[in-house]
Amino acid sequence: MASKTERTFVAIKPDGVQRGLMGEIVKRFEQKGFRLVAMKFLQASEDLLKQHYIDLKDLPFYAGLVKYMSSGPVLAMVWEGANVVKTGRVMLGETNPADSKPGTIRGDLCIDIGRNLIHGSDSVDSANKEINLWFKPEEMVSFKCCAHEYIYE
């Protein structure tokens, strides 16, 4: 494999769940060639979300974000692959859907920044922190995908 395999944390937010877009979003990551190694569907507690978004705590939208994210179920996932953090962020599009290009998840599927469907780790370090916050090590599945040789050189 040309690049180092890494993991990223991706969460489909309550708007994505309510709009029935979970399958479409999972499909895009699978079609890209990334491997799903953990997934859970849950109602996230405010405490978990406060920890998750701790770096935003001093921003004016923090309280509203935590409240919104705890308003309905989310689909939390860990994806694995070469450059999955950077590539995953490109697949998501810009935080503001109005700035997102067609072909991205946000560019194709949403309009408003406050309902931008999905969270994705922005660095390998934050991915590791987020994965450890949302998942226990025993909740991760490690396996060799039979399509690996058809995805990577």
Short mmCIF file of N, CA, C and O in Angstrom, two decimals, residues 52-148:
data_model
loop_
_atom_site.label_atom_id
_atom_site.label_comp_id
_atom_site.label_asym_id
_atom_site.label_seq_id
_atom_site.Cartn_x
_atom_site.Cartn_y
_atom_site.Cartn_z
N HIS A 52 -16.71 15.45 23.26
CA HIS A 52 -16.38 15.37 21.83
C HIS A 52 -16.09 16.76 21.25
O HIS A 52 -15.15 16.93 20.47
N TYR A 53 -16.91 17.73 21.59
CA TYR A 53 -16.78 19.08 21.04
C TYR A 53 -16.05 20.04 21.99
O TYR A 53 -16.20 21.25 21.86
N ILE A 54 -15.23 19.53 22.90
CA ILE A 54 -14.56 20.35 23.90
C ILE A 54 -13.74 21.48 23.30
O ILE A 54 -13.67 22.58 23.86
N ASP A 55 -13.17 21.26 22.12
CA ASP A 55 -12.35 22.31 21.49
C ASP A 55 -13.19 23.50 21.00
O ASP A 55 -12.65 24.55 20.70
N LEU A 56 -14.51 23.34 20.96
CA LEU A 56 -15.40 24.41 20.51
C LEU A 56 -16.10 25.10 21.68
O LEU A 56 -16.94 25.97 21.47
N LYS A 57 -15.77 24.74 22.92
CA LYS A 57 -16.53 25.17 24.09
C LYS A 57 -16.61 26.68 24.27
O LYS A 57 -17.57 27.17 24.86
N ASP A 58 -15.66 27.42 23.74
CA ASP A 58 -15.68 28.88 23.91
C ASP A 58 -16.38 29.61 22.77
O ASP A 58 -16.46 30.83 22.77
N LEU A 59 -16.89 28.86 21.80
CA LEU A 59 -17.56 29.48 20.66
C LEU A 59 -19.06 29.65 20.95
O LEU A 59 -19.65 28.85 21.69
N PRO A 60 -19.68 30.67 20.37
CA PRO A 60 -21.07 30.98 20.70
C PRO A 60 -22.08 29.88 20.33
O PRO A 60 -23.14 29.79 20.95
N PHE A 61 -21.76 29.03 19.39
CA PHE A 61 -22.70 28.00 18.96
C PHE A 61 -22.55 26.67 19.70
O PHE A 61 -23.28 25.72 19.46
N TYR A 62 -21.58 26.58 20.62
CA TYR A 62 -21.26 25.32 21.31
C TYR A 62 -22.48 24.71 22.01
O TYR A 62 -22.80 23.54 21.79
N ALA A 63 -23.15 25.46 22.85
CA ALA A 63 -24.29 24.93 23.61
C ALA A 63 -25.39 24.43 22.67
O ALA A 63 -25.97 23.36 22.89
N GLY A 64 -25.68 25.19 21.62
CA GLY A 64 -26.70 24.79 20.66
C GLY A 64 -26.30 23.53 19.90
O GLY A 64 -27.15 22.67 19.61
N LEU A 65 -25.01 23.41 19.59
CA LEU A 65 -24.51 22.22 18.89
C LEU A 65 -24.68 20.98 19.76
O LEU A 65 -25.18 19.94 19.30
N VAL A 66 -24.28 21.07 21.00
CA VAL A 66 -24.41 19.94 21.93
C VAL A 66 -25.89 19.56 22.09
O VAL A 66 -26.25 18.38 22.04
N LYS A 67 -26.73 20.57 22.26
CA LYS A 67 -28.17 20.31 22.41
C LYS A 67 -28.73 19.63 21.16
O LYS A 67 -29.49 18.67 21.24
N TYR A 68 -28.36 20.15 19.99
CA TYR A 68 -28.86 19.55 18.75
C TYR A 68 -28.37 18.11 18.58
O TYR A 68 -29.15 17.22 18.24
N MET A 69 -27.09 17.89 18.82
CA MET A 69 -26.53 16.55 18.63
C MET A 69 -27.12 15.53 19.59
O MET A 69 -27.14 14.34 19.29
N SER A 70 -27.62 15.99 20.73
CA SER A 70 -28.25 15.07 21.68
C SER A 70 -29.76 14.97 21.48
O SER A 70 -30.45 14.27 22.21
N SER A 71 -30.29 15.64 20.45
CA SER A 71 -31.74 15.67 20.22
C SER A 71 -32.27 14.43 19.52
O SER A 71 -33.48 14.22 19.47
N GLY A 72 -31.40 13.62 18.97
CA GLY A 72 -31.83 12.42 18.27
C GLY A 72 -30.67 11.46 18.11
O GLY A 72 -29.53 11.78 18.46
N PRO A 73 -30.94 10.28 17.57
CA PRO A 73 -29.87 9.30 17.43
C PRO A 73 -28.82 9.72 16.39
O PRO A 73 -29.11 10.48 15.47
N VAL A 74 -27.62 9.21 16.59
CA VAL A 74 -26.51 9.39 15.65
C VAL A 74 -25.95 8.02 15.30
O VAL A 74 -26.09 7.06 16.06
N LEU A 75 -25.31 7.95 14.15
CA LEU A 75 -24.63 6.73 13.75
C LEU A 75 -23.13 7.01 13.80
O LEU A 75 -22.61 7.79 13.00
N ALA A 76 -22.46 6.41 14.78
CA ALA A 76 -21.03 6.60 14.98
C ALA A 76 -20.28 5.46 14.29
O ALA A 76 -20.66 4.30 14.42
N MET A 77 -19.21 5.82 13.57
CA MET A 77 -18.47 4.82 12.79
C MET A 77 -16.97 5.07 12.85
O MET A 77 -16.53 6.20 13.04
N VAL A 78 -16.22 4.00 12.63
CA VAL A 78 -14.78 4.09 12.43
C VAL A 78 -14.49 3.47 11.08
O VAL A 78 -14.87 2.32 10.81
N TRP A 79 -13.82 4.24 10.24
CA TRP A 79 -13.43 3.79 8.90
C TRP A 79 -11.91 3.69 8.84
O TRP A 79 -11.21 4.49 9.45
N GLU A 80 -11.43 2.75 8.05
CA GLU A 80 -9.99 2.49 7.95
C GLU A 80 -9.58 2.48 6.48
O GLU A 80 -10.33 2.01 5.62
N GLY A 81 -8.37 3.00 6.22
CA GLY A 81 -7.83 2.98 4.87
C GLY A 81 -6.68 3.96 4.74
O GLY A 81 -6.38 4.72 5.66
N ALA A 82 -6.06 3.95 3.59
CA ALA A 82 -4.95 4.87 3.32
C ALA A 82 -5.48 6.30 3.23
O ALA A 82 -6.45 6.56 2.50
N ASN A 83 -4.89 7.20 4.01
CA ASN A 83 -5.28 8.61 4.00
C ASN A 83 -6.76 8.84 4.24
O ASN A 83 -7.35 9.79 3.71
N VAL A 84 -7.40 7.98 5.03
CA VAL A 84 -8.85 8.06 5.23
C VAL A 84 -9.28 9.36 5.92
O VAL A 84 -10.37 9.86 5.65
N VAL A 85 -8.43 9.93 6.77
CA VAL A 85 -8.81 11.18 7.44
C VAL A 85 -8.94 12.29 6.41
O VAL A 85 -9.99 12.94 6.29
N LYS A 86 -7.91 12.52 5.64
CA LYS A 86 -7.91 13.60 4.65
C LYS A 86 -8.95 13.34 3.56
O LYS A 86 -9.74 14.23 3.20
N THR A 87 -8.96 12.14 3.03
CA THR A 87 -9.91 11.81 1.96
C THR A 87 -11.35 11.88 2.47
O THR A 87 -12.24 12.37 1.77
N GLY A 88 -11.57 11.40 3.69
CA GLY A 88 -12.90 11.47 4.28
C GLY A 88 -13.40 12.90 4.39
O GLY A 88 -14.55 13.20 4.09
N ARG A 89 -12.51 13.80 4.79
CA ARG A 89 -12.89 15.22 4.90
C ARG A 89 -13.25 15.80 3.53
O ARG A 89 -14.19 16.58 3.40
N VAL A 90 -12.52 15.41 2.50
CA VAL A 90 -12.84 15.87 1.15
C VAL A 90 -14.21 15.32 0.74
O VAL A 90 -15.03 16.04 0.16
N MET A 91 -14.48 14.06 1.06
CA MET A 91 -15.76 13.45 0.72
C MET A 91 -16.92 14.16 1.43
O MET A 91 -18.00 14.30 0.85
N LEU A 92 -16.70 14.63 2.66
CA LEU A 92 -17.74 15.33 3.41
C LEU A 92 -18.08 16.67 2.77
O LEU A 92 -19.24 17.06 2.73
N GLY A 93 -17.08 17.38 2.31
CA GLY A 93 -17.27 18.74 1.81
C GLY A 93 -16.99 19.74 2.92
O GLY A 93 -16.60 19.38 4.02
N GLU A 94 -17.21 20.99 2.62
CA GLU A 94 -16.94 22.06 3.58
C GLU A 94 -17.98 22.03 4.72
O GLU A 94 -19.10 21.57 4.52
N THR A 95 -17.61 22.55 5.87
CA THR A 95 -18.53 22.61 7.01
C THR A 95 -19.82 23.32 6.62
O THR A 95 -20.91 22.89 6.98
N ASN A 96 -19.70 24.40 5.86
CA ASN A 96 -20.87 25.10 5.35
C ASN A 96 -21.24 24.48 4.00
O ASN A 96 -20.49 24.61 3.03
N PRO A 97 -22.38 23.80 3.94
CA PRO A 97 -22.78 23.15 2.68
C PRO A 97 -22.81 24.10 1.48
O PRO A 97 -22.56 23.66 0.35
N ALA A 98 -23.06 25.38 1.70
CA ALA A 98 -23.09 26.35 0.59
C ALA A 98 -21.73 26.48 -0.08
O ALA A 98 -21.64 26.87 -1.24
N ASP A 99 -20.67 26.14 0.66
CA ASP A 99 -19.31 26.20 0.12
C ASP A 99 -18.81 24.85 -0.40
O ASP A 99 -17.68 24.74 -0.85
N SER A 100 -19.65 23.84 -0.32
CA SER A 100 -19.26 22.48 -0.71
C SER A 100 -19.50 22.22 -2.19
O SER A 100 -20.51 22.65 -2.74
N LYS A 101 -18.59 21.50 -2.78
CA LYS A 101 -18.70 21.19 -4.21
C LYS A 101 -19.69 20.06 -4.45
O LYS A 101 -19.85 19.18 -3.60
N PRO A 102 -20.33 20.07 -5.61
CA PRO A 102 -21.16 18.93 -5.99
C PRO A 102 -20.30 17.67 -5.98
O PRO A 102 -19.11 17.71 -6.30
N GLY A 103 -20.91 16.57 -5.59
CA GLY A 103 -20.17 15.31 -5.49
C GLY A 103 -19.75 15.00 -4.07
O GLY A 103 -19.46 13.86 -3.74
N THR A 104 -19.73 16.03 -3.21
CA THR A 104 -19.45 15.78 -1.80
C THR A 104 -20.76 15.49 -1.08
O THR A 104 -21.84 15.81 -1.58
N ILE A 105 -20.65 14.89 0.10
CA ILE A 105 -21.85 14.56 0.87
C ILE A 105 -22.64 15.83 1.17
O ILE A 105 -23.85 15.90 0.91
N ARG A 106 -21.97 16.83 1.71
CA ARG A 106 -22.67 18.07 2.05
C ARG A 106 -23.09 18.85 0.80
O ARG A 106 -24.16 19.47 0.79
N GLY A 107 -22.28 18.81 -0.24
CA GLY A 107 -22.63 19.51 -1.47
C GLY A 107 -23.85 18.93 -2.15
O GLY A 107 -24.62 19.65 -2.79
N ASP A 108 -24.04 17.64 -2.00
CA ASP A 108 -25.16 16.96 -2.65
C ASP A 108 -26.41 16.86 -1.79
O ASP A 108 -27.52 16.82 -2.32
N LEU A 109 -26.23 16.80 -0.46
CA LEU A 109 -27.34 16.37 0.37
C LEU A 109 -27.84 17.36 1.42
O LEU A 109 -28.79 17.05 2.12
N CYS A 110 -27.22 18.53 1.55
CA CYS A 110 -27.73 19.46 2.56
C CYS A 110 -27.52 20.91 2.15
O CYS A 110 -26.80 21.20 1.18
N ILE A 111 -28.14 21.79 2.90
CA ILE A 111 -28.18 23.21 2.54
C ILE A 111 -27.62 24.11 3.65
O ILE A 111 -26.88 25.03 3.39
N ASP A 112 -27.99 23.83 4.90
CA ASP A 112 -27.72 24.75 6.01
C ASP A 112 -26.57 24.25 6.88
O ASP A 112 -26.48 23.07 7.18
N ILE A 113 -25.72 25.17 7.33
CA ILE A 113 -24.57 24.82 8.16
C ILE A 113 -24.98 24.16 9.47
O ILE A 113 -24.29 23.28 9.98
N GLY A 114 -26.11 24.54 10.00
CA GLY A 114 -26.60 23.96 11.26
C GLY A 114 -27.21 22.58 11.09
O GLY A 114 -27.54 21.93 12.07
N ARG A 115 -27.34 22.14 9.86
CA ARG A 115 -27.86 20.80 9.55
C ARG A 115 -26.98 20.21 8.45
O ARG A 115 -27.43 19.88 7.37
N ASN A 116 -25.69 20.05 8.78
CA ASN A 116 -24.73 19.62 7.75
C ASN A 116 -24.44 18.12 7.78
O ASN A 116 -23.41 17.68 7.28
N LEU A 117 -25.35 17.35 8.35
CA LEU A 117 -25.44 15.89 8.24
C LEU A 117 -24.39 15.06 8.95
O LEU A 117 -24.70 13.96 9.40
N ILE A 118 -23.14 15.50 8.97
CA ILE A 118 -22.08 14.54 9.28
C ILE A 118 -20.88 15.22 9.94
O ILE A 118 -20.60 16.38 9.68
N HIS A 119 -20.23 14.46 10.80
CA HIS A 119 -18.96 14.89 11.41
C HIS A 119 -17.88 13.94 10.93
O HIS A 119 -18.09 12.73 10.85
N GLY A 120 -16.71 14.48 10.64
CA GLY A 120 -15.55 13.65 10.32
C GLY A 120 -14.31 14.23 10.98
O GLY A 120 -14.14 15.46 11.02
N SER A 121 -13.46 13.38 11.51
CA SER A 121 -12.23 13.84 12.17
C SER A 121 -11.42 14.70 11.22
O SER A 121 -11.35 14.44 10.02
N ASP A 122 -10.76 15.73 11.79
CA ASP A 122 -9.98 16.65 10.95
C ASP A 122 -8.48 16.38 10.97
O ASP A 122 -7.73 17.05 10.27
N SER A 123 -8.03 15.42 11.76
CA SER A 123 -6.62 15.04 11.79
C SER A 123 -6.51 13.64 12.36
O SER A 123 -7.47 13.13 12.98
N VAL A 124 -5.37 13.02 12.18
CA VAL A 124 -5.16 11.68 12.73
C VAL A 124 -5.22 11.73 14.25
O VAL A 124 -5.82 10.85 14.88
N ASP A 125 -4.65 12.78 14.85
CA ASP A 125 -4.69 12.91 16.31
C ASP A 125 -6.12 13.03 16.82
O ASP A 125 -6.50 12.36 17.78
N SER A 126 -6.92 13.90 16.20
CA SER A 126 -8.30 14.03 16.67
C SER A 126 -9.09 12.76 16.37
O SER A 126 -9.96 12.38 17.15
N ALA A 127 -8.79 12.08 15.28
CA ALA A 127 -9.46 10.81 14.99
C ALA A 127 -9.21 9.81 16.12
O ALA A 127 -10.14 9.16 16.60
N ASN A 128 -7.96 9.70 16.54
CA ASN A 128 -7.63 8.76 17.62
C ASN A 128 -8.36 9.12 18.91
O ASN A 128 -8.90 8.25 19.60
N LYS A 129 -8.41 10.42 19.23
CA LYS A 129 -9.12 10.86 20.44
C LYS A 129 -10.62 10.56 20.33
O LYS A 129 -11.24 10.06 21.27
N GLU A 130 -11.20 10.88 19.19
CA GLU A 130 -12.63 10.67 19.01
C GLU A 130 -12.99 9.19 19.00
O GLU A 130 -13.99 8.78 19.61
N ILE A 131 -12.18 8.38 18.35
CA ILE A 131 -12.43 6.93 18.33
C ILE A 131 -12.40 6.39 19.75
O ILE A 131 -13.29 5.62 20.15
N ASN A 132 -11.40 6.79 20.54
CA ASN A 132 -11.29 6.31 21.92
C ASN A 132 -12.42 6.82 22.80
O ASN A 132 -12.79 6.17 23.78
N LEU A 133 -12.98 7.97 22.47
CA LEU A 133 -14.10 8.53 23.23
C LEU A 133 -15.39 7.76 22.95
O LEU A 133 -16.17 7.49 23.86
N TRP A 134 -15.62 7.39 21.72
CA TRP A 134 -16.87 6.78 21.30
C TRP A 134 -16.87 5.25 21.32
O TRP A 134 -17.94 4.64 21.39
N PHE A 135 -15.69 4.63 21.21
CA PHE A 135 -15.62 3.17 21.10
C PHE A 135 -14.60 2.58 22.06
O PHE A 135 -13.54 3.17 22.30
N LYS A 136 -14.91 1.39 22.56
CA LYS A 136 -13.95 0.61 23.34
C LYS A 136 -13.13 -0.21 22.34
O LYS A 136 -13.64 -0.56 21.27
N PRO A 137 -11.89 -0.54 22.69
CA PRO A 137 -11.06 -1.33 21.75
C PRO A 137 -11.73 -2.62 21.28
O PRO A 137 -11.62 -3.00 20.11
N GLU A 138 -12.45 -3.29 22.17
CA GLU A 138 -13.09 -4.55 21.80
C GLU A 138 -14.29 -4.37 20.86
O GLU A 138 -14.81 -5.35 20.32
N GLU A 139 -14.71 -3.13 20.64
CA GLU A 139 -15.80 -2.88 19.69
C GLU A 139 -15.31 -2.72 18.26
O GLU A 139 -16.12 -2.58 17.34
N MET A 140 -14.00 -2.75 18.06
CA MET A 140 -13.42 -2.63 16.72
C MET A 140 -13.19 -4.02 16.15
O MET A 140 -12.81 -4.93 16.86
N VAL A 141 -13.42 -4.13 14.87
CA VAL A 141 -13.22 -5.40 14.19
C VAL A 141 -12.07 -5.23 13.21
O VAL A 141 -12.03 -4.29 12.43
N SER A 142 -11.13 -6.14 13.29
CA SER A 142 -9.99 -6.10 12.37
C SER A 142 -10.07 -7.32 11.46
O SER A 142 -10.18 -8.45 11.95
N PHE A 143 -10.05 -7.09 10.18
CA PHE A 143 -10.12 -8.19 9.22
C PHE A 143 -9.48 -7.77 7.92
O PHE A 143 -9.35 -6.58 7.64
N LYS A 144 -9.11 -8.74 7.13
CA LYS A 144 -8.56 -8.44 5.81
C LYS A 144 -9.69 -8.54 4.80
O LYS A 144 -10.34 -9.56 4.67
N CYS A 145 -9.92 -7.45 4.11
CA CYS A 145 -10.96 -7.39 3.10
C CYS A 145 -10.50 -8.12 1.84
O CYS A 145 -9.37 -7.91 1.37
N CYS A 146 -11.34 -8.96 1.28
CA CYS A 146 -10.96 -9.72 0.09
C CYS A 146 -10.74 -8.82 -1.13
O CYS A 146 -10.07 -9.20 -2.08
N ALA A 147 -11.26 -7.58 -1.10
CA ALA A 147 -11.08 -6.65 -2.22
C ALA A 147 -9.82 -5.81 -2.07
O ALA A 147 -9.54 -4.98 -2.94
N HIS A 148 -9.05 -6.00 -1.01
CA HIS A 148 -7.89 -5.16 -0.72
C HIS A 148 -6.95 -5.03 -1.92
O HIS A 148 -6.53 -3.94 -2.28
#
